[in-house]
Short mmCIF file of C-alpha atoms and ligand atoms in Angstrom, two decimals:
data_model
loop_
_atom_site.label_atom_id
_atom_site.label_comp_id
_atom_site.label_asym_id
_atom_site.label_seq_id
_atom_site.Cartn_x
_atom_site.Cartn_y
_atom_site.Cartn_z
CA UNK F 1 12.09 -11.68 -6.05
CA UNK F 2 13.35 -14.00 -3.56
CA UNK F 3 12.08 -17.22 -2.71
CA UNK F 4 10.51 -15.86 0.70
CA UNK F 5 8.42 -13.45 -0.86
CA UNK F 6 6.99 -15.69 -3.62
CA UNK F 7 6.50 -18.34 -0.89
CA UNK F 8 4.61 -15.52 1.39
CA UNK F 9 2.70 -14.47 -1.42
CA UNK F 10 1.44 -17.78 -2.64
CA UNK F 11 0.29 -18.96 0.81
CA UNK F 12 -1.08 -15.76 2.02
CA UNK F 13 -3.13 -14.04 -0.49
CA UNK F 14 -4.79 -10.85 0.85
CA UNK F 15 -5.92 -7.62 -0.72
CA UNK F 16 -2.93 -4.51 -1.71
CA UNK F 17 -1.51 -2.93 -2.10
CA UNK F 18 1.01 -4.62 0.10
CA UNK F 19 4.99 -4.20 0.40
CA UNK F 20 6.57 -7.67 1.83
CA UNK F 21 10.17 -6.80 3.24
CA UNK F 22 12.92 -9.61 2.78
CA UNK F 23 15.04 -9.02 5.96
CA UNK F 24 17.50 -11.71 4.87
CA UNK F 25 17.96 -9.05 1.79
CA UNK F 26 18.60 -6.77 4.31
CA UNK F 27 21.12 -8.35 6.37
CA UNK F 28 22.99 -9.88 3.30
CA UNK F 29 23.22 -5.97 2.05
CA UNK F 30 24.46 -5.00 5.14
CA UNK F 31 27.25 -7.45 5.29
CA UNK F 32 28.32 -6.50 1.57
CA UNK F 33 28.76 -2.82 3.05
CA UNK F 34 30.75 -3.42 5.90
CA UNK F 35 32.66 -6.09 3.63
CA UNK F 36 33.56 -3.45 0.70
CA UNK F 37 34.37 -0.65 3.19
CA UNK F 38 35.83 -2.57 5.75
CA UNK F 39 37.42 0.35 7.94
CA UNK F 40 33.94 2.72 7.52
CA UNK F 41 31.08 2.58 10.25
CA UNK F 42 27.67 1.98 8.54
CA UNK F 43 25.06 4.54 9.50
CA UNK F 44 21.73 3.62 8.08
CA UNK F 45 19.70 6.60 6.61
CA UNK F 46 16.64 5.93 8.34
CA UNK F 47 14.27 7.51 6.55
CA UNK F 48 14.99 5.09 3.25
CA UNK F 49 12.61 2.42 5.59
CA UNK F 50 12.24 2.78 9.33
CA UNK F 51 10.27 -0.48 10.13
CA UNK F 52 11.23 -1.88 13.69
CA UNK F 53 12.40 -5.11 12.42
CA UNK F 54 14.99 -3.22 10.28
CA UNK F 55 15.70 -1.19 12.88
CA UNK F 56 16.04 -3.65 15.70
CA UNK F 57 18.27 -6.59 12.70
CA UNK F 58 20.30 -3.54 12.36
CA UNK F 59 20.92 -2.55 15.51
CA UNK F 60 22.12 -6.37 16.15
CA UNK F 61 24.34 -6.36 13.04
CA UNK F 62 26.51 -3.28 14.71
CA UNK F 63 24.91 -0.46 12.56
CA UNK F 64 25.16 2.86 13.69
CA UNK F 65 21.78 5.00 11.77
CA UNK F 66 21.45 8.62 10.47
CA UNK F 67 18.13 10.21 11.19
CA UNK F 68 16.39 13.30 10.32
CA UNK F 69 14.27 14.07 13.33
CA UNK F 70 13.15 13.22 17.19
CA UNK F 71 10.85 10.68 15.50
CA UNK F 72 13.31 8.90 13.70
CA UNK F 73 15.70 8.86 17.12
CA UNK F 74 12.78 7.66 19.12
CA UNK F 75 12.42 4.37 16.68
CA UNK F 76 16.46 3.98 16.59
CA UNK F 77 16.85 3.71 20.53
CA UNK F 78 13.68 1.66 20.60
CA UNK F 79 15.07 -0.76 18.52
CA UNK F 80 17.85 -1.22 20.87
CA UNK F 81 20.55 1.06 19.43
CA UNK F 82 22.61 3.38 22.23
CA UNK F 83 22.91 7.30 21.19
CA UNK F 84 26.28 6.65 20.53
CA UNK F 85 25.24 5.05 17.54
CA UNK F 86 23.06 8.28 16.26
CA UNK F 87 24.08 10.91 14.52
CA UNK F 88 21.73 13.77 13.55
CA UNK F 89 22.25 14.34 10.19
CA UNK F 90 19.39 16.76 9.35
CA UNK F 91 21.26 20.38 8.80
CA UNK F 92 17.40 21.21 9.14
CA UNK F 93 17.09 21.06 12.93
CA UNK F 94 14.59 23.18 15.70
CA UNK F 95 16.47 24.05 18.14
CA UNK F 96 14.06 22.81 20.68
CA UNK F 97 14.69 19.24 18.82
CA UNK F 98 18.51 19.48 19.19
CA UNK F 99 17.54 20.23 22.73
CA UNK F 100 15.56 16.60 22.71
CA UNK F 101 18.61 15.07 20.78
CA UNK F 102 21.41 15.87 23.42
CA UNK F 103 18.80 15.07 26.14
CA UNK F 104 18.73 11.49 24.67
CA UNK F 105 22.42 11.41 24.10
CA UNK F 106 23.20 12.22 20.80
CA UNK F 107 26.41 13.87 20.52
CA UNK F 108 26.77 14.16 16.64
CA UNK F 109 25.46 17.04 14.48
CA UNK F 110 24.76 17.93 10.91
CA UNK F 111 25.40 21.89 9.72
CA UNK F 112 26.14 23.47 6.91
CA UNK F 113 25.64 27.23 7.87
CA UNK F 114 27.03 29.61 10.84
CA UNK F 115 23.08 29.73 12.02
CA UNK F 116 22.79 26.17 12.73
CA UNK F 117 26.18 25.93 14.71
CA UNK F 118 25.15 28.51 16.84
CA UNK F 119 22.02 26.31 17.72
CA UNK F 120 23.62 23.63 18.45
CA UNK F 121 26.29 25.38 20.50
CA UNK F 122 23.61 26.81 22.41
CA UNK F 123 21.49 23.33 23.15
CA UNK F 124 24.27 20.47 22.50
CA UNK F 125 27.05 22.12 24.00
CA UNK F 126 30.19 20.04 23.53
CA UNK F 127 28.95 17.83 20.71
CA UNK F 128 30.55 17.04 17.37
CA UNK F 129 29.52 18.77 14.48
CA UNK F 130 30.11 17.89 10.61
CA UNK F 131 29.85 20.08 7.73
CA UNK F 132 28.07 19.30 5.33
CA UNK F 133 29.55 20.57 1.31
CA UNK F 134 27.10 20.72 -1.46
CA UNK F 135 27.56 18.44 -3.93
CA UNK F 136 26.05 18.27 -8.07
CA UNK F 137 24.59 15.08 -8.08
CA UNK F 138 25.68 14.50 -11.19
CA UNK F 139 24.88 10.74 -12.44
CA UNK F 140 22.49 10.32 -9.50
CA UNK F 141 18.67 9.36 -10.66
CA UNK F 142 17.35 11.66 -7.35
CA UNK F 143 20.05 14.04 -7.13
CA UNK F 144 19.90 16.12 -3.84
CA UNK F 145 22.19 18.39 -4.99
CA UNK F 146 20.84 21.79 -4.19
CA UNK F 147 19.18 22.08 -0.60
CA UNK F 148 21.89 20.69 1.56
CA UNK F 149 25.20 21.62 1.75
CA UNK F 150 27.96 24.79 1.69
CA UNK F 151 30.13 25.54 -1.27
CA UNK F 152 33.50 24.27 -0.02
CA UNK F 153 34.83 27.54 -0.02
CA UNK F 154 32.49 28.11 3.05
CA UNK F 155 33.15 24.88 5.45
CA UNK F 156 36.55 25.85 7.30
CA UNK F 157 34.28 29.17 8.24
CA UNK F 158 31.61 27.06 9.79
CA UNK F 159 34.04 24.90 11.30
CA UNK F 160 35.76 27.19 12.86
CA UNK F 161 33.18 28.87 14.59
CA UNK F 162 32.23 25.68 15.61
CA UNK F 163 35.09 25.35 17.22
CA UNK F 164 35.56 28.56 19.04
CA UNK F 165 31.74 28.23 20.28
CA UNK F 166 33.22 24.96 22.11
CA UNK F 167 32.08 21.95 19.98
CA UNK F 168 34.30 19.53 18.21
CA UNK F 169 35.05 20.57 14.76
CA UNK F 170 34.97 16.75 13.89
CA UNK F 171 34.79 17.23 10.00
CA UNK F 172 32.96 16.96 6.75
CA UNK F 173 30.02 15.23 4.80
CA UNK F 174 28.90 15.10 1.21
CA UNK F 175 26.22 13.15 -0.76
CA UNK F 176 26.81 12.46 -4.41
CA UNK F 177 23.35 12.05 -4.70
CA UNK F 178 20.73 9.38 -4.49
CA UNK F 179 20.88 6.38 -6.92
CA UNK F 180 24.53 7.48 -8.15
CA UNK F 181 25.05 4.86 -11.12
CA UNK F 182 28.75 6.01 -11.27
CA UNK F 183 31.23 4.93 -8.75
CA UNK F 184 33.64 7.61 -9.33
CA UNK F 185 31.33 10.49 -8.07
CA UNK F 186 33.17 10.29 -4.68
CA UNK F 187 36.04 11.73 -6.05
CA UNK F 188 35.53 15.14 -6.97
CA UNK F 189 33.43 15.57 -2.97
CA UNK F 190 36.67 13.67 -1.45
CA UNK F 191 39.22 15.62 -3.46
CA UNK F 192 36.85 19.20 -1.76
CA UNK F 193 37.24 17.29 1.27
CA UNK F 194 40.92 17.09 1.63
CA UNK F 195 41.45 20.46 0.92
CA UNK F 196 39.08 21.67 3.76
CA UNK F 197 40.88 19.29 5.91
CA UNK F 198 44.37 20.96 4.76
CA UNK F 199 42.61 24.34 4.90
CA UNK F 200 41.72 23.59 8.92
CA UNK F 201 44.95 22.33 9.86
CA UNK F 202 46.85 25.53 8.64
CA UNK F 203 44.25 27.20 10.94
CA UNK F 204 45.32 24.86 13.93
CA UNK F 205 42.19 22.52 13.99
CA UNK F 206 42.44 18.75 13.26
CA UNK F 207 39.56 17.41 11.78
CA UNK F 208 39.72 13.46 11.61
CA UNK F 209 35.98 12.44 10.05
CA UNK F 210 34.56 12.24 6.49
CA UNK F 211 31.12 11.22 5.99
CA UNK F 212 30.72 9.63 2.09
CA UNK F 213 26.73 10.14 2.28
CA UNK F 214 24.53 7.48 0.81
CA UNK F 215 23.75 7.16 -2.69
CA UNK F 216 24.53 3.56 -3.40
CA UNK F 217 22.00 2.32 -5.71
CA UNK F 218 19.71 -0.58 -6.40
CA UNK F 219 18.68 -2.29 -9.12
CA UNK F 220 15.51 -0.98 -10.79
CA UNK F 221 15.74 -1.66 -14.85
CA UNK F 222 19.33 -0.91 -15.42
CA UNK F 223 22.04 -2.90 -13.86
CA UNK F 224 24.18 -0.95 -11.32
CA UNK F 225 27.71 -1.81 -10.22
CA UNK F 226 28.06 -3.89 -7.39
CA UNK F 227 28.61 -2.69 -4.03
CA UNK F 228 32.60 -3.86 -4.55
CA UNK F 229 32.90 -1.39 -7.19
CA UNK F 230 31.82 1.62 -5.03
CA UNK F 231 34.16 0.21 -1.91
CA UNK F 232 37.15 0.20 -4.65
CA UNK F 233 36.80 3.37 -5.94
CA UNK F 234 36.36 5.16 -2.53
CA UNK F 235 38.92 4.13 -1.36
CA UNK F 236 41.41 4.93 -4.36
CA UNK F 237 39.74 8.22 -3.86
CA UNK F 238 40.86 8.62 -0.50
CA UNK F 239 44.28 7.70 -0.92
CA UNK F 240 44.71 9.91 -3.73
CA UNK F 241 43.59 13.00 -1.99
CA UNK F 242 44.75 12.27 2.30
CA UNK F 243 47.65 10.00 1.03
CA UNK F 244 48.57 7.55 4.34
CA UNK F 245 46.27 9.92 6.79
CA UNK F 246 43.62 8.17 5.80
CA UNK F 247 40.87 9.93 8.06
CA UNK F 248 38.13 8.11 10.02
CA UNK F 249 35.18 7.37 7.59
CA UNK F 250 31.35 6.75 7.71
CA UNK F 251 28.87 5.79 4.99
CA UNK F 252 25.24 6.29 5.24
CA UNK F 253 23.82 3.76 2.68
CA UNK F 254 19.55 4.17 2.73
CA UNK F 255 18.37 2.63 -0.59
CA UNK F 256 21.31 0.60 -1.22
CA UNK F 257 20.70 -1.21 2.50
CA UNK F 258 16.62 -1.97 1.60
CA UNK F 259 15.77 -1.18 -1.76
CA UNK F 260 16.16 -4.83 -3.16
CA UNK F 261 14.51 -6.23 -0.09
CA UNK F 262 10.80 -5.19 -0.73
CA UNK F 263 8.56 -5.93 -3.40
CA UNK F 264 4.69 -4.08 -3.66
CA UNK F 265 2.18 -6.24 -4.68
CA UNK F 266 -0.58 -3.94 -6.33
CA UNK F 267 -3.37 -4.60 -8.48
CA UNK F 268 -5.14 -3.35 -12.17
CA UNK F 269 -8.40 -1.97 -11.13
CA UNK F 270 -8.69 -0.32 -14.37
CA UNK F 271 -7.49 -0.78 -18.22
CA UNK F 272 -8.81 1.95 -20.65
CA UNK F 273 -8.70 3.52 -23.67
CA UNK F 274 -9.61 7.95 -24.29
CA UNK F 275 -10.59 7.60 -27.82
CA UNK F 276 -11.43 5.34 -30.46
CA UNK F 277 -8.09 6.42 -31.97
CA UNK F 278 -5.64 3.36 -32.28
CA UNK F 279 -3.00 5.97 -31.74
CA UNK F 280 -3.77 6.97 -28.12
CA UNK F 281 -2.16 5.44 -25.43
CA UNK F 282 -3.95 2.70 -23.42
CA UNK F 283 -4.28 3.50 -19.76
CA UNK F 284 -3.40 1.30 -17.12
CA UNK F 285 -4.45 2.17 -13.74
CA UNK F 286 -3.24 0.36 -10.62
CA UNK F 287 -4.55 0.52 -6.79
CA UNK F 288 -1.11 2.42 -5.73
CA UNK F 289 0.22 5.70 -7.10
CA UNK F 290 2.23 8.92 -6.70
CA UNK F 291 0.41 9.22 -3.53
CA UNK F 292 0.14 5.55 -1.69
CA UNK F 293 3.94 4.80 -1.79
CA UNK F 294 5.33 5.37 -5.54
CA UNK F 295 6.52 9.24 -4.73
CA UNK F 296 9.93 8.56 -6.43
CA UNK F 297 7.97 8.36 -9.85
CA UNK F 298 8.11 11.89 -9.53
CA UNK F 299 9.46 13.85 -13.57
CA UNK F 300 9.85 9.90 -13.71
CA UNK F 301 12.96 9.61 -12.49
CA UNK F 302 12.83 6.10 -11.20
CA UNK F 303 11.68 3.06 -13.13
CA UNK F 304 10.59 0.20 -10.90
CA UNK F 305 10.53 -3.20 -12.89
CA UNK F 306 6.77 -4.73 -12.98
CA UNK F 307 6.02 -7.94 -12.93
CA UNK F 308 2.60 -9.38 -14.25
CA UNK F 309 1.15 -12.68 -14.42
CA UNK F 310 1.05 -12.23 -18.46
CA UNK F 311 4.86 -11.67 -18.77
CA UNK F 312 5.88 -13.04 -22.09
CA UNK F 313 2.67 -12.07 -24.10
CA UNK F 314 3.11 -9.23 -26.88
CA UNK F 315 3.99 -5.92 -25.17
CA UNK F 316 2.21 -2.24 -25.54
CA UNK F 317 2.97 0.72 -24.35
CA UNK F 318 0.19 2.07 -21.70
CA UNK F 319 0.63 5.20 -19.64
CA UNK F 320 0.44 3.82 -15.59
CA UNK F 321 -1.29 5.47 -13.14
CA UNK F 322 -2.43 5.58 -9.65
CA UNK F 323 -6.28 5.39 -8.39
CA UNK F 324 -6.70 8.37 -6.80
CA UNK F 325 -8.49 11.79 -7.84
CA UNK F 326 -5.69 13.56 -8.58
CA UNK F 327 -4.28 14.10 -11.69
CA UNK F 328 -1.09 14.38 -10.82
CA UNK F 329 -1.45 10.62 -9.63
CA UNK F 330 0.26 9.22 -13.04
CA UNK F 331 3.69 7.22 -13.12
CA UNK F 332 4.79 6.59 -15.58
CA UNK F 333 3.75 8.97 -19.20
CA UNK F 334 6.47 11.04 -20.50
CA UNK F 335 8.11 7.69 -21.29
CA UNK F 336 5.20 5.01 -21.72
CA UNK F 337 5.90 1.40 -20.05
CA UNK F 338 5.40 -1.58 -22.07
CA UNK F 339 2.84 -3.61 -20.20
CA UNK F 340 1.57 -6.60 -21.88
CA UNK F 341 -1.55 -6.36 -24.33
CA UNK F 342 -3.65 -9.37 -22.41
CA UNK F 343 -3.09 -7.35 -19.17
CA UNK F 344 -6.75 -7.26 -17.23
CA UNK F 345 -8.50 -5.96 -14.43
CA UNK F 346 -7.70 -7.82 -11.42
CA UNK F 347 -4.77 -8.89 -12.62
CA UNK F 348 -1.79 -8.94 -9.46
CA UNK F 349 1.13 -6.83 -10.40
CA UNK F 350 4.71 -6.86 -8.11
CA UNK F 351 6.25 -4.28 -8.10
CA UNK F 352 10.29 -4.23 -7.85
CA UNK F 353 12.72 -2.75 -6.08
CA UNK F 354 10.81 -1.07 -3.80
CA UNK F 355 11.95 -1.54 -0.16
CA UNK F 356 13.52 2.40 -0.05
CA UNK F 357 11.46 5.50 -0.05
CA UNK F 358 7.71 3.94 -0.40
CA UNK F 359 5.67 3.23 3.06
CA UNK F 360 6.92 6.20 4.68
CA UNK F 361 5.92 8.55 1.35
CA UNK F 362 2.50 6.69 1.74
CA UNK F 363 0.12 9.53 2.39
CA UNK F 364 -2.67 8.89 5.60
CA UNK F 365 -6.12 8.31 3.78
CA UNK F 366 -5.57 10.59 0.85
CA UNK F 367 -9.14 9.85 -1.34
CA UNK F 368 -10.08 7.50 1.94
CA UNK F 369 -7.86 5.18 0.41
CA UNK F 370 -5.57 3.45 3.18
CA UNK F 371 -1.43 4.29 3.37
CA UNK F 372 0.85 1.08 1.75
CA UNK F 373 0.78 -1.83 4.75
CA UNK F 374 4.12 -3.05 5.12
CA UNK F 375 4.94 -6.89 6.02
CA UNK F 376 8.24 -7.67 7.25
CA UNK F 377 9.46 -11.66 7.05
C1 PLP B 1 18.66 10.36 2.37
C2 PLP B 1 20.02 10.45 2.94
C3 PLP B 1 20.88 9.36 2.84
C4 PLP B 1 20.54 8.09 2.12
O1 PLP B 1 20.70 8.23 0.76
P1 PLP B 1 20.58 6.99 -0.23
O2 PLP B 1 20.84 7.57 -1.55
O3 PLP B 1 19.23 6.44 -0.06
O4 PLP B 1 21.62 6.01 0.16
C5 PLP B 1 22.12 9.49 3.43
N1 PLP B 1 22.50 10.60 4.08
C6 PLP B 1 21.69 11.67 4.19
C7 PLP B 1 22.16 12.86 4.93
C8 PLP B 1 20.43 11.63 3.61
O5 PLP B 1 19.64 12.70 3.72
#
């Protein structure tokens, strides 16, 4: 909670659920990137929280941004950013929409499969192209670890044909997965790396990029180490597996560059019990769930810290759910939360942490109830 949002919520009390954006948070995590990776461009994963203002403070601070789609381009050169600044880091792409891409000026490509080099031979000719290596996700609390991504084994192939169809084989990309509490998860990926690299030369191509992927985490409950930690161990990493040919480097940081700067403020419209028995959870049901915003609650795998004006009182545990008519709409259930016991209806909860991966999960008008409004100060 920063002073800005507790001031902004004090003076301007409206009805939620509402996510207030902290763009000083924004900029200050920006600068800690580019401080504890000093020789790595920042590419902003886009999708964590594409609100202009982030965009356009971004685009002023020198970030370059990594988007998914033509949508997510659009917003990036609106805010002010040159396509030199873009890279397309989907390895999911139309065709047609690389088509769109190089037509704007974006020059640098995602793949991890012969298919998708062939499209973008075909409608980027020329461009760079990085290959993207699966990687476990081992220690991350959203692991991506299956969907994108080659085995290893597999990259100097794709390269290579990338490079005889007449694009630049410019090199390779890994994410450790999202939230990644353990700083020395780049290793293994970087060690995978080097070899491909080693593997290309021998076949007379010079690859000179590694992209380290996003997956630097914020805090939810649990502390995390600080964005010096990751910078340190990257770049032992890297000298331990290129030695002095240290190759260029980018990082794509998404909920590490805006998940501290938002906070939702939501509200109890319902407290309940299902039985007379004192053993049954109480239920605790807020105006934003699963489908308004809190998507990441999904098996439970993140824990956002919530606040309530009765902090302090005696704590029970109460299952937390959403207020729509789907069952699936619960949080938190597996694991209970402790929630205090004087908690009522009406009550204003804020909930932490959540400036990654909520407003654009918002669903339209799912139940006729209204997507998350966002407020950026
Ligand atoms: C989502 C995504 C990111 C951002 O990941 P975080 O864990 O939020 O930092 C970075 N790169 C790619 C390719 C992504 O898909």
């Amino acid at each position: 909670m920063t002073d800005r949002i507790r001031e902004f919520l004090r003076t301007r009390r409206d009805e939620g659920p509402r996510l207030i954006i902290d763009l000083d948070v924004v900029r200050d995590n920006y600068n800690a990137f580019a401080g504890a990776l000093p020789d790595t461009r920042v590419f902003y994963a886009v999708k964590a929280n594409p609100a202009p203002e982030i965009l356009e403070l971004l685009t002023k601070l020198g970030s370059c941004f990594d988007t998914a789609s033509i949508g997510e381009i659009e917003m990036v050169l609106s805010a002010g950013a040159t396509a030199d600044r873009i890279s397309f880091g989907n390895t999911i792409k139309k065709e047609r929409d690389i088509a769109r891409a190089y037509e704007r000026g974006v020059r640098l490509f995602a793949v991890d499969c012969e298919a998708e080099v062939e499209k973008i031979a075909r409608a980027a000719p020329g461009s760079k192209v990085f290959c993207r290596i699966l990687c476990d996700g081992e220690g991350a609390e959203w692991p991506l670890s299956k969907k994108f991504g080659c085995v290893p084994e597999m990259a100097p192939r794709v390269l290579e044909l990338a490079h005889r169809l007449g694009l630049v084989a410019h090199g390779v990309s890994f994410h450790v997965g999202s939230q990644q509490r353990n700083p020395l998860m780049w290793n293994r990926a970087l060690a995978s790396a080097a070899s491909i690299f080693r593997e290309m030369a021998e076949r007379g191509i010079v690859l000179s990029m590694v992209n380290l992927g996003g997956g630097f985490p914020t805090k939810y409950l649990k502390d995390v180490p600080a964005v010096k930690a990751y910078g340190q161990a990257i770049f032992a990493a890297l000298r331990a597996h290129f030695g002095n040919r240290i190759p260029e480097t980018i990082i794509e940081p998404g909920r590490g560059m805006v998940g501290n700067a938002g906070i939702i403020e939501a509200e109890v419209v319902l407290v309940s019990n299902k039985s007379d028995d004192p053993s049954d959870l109480r239920w605790v049901y807020l105006d934003i769930g699963k489908f308004h915003g809190l998507a990441e609650t999904m098996d439970e795998a993140i824990r956002y810290p919530i606040r309530t004006p009765r902090d302090g009182d005696d704590l029970i545990p109460c299952v937390l759910a959403g207020p729509t008519c789907d069952s699936a709409d619960v949080m938190y259930e597996k694991e209970p939360y402790l929630l205090p016991f004087s908690l009522e209806i009406g009550d204003k909860v804020l909930i932490e942490g959540t400036g990654a991966y909520t407003t654009t999960y918002s669903s339209q008008n799912f139940n006729g109830m209204t997507g998350l409004r966002q407020i950026v100060i």
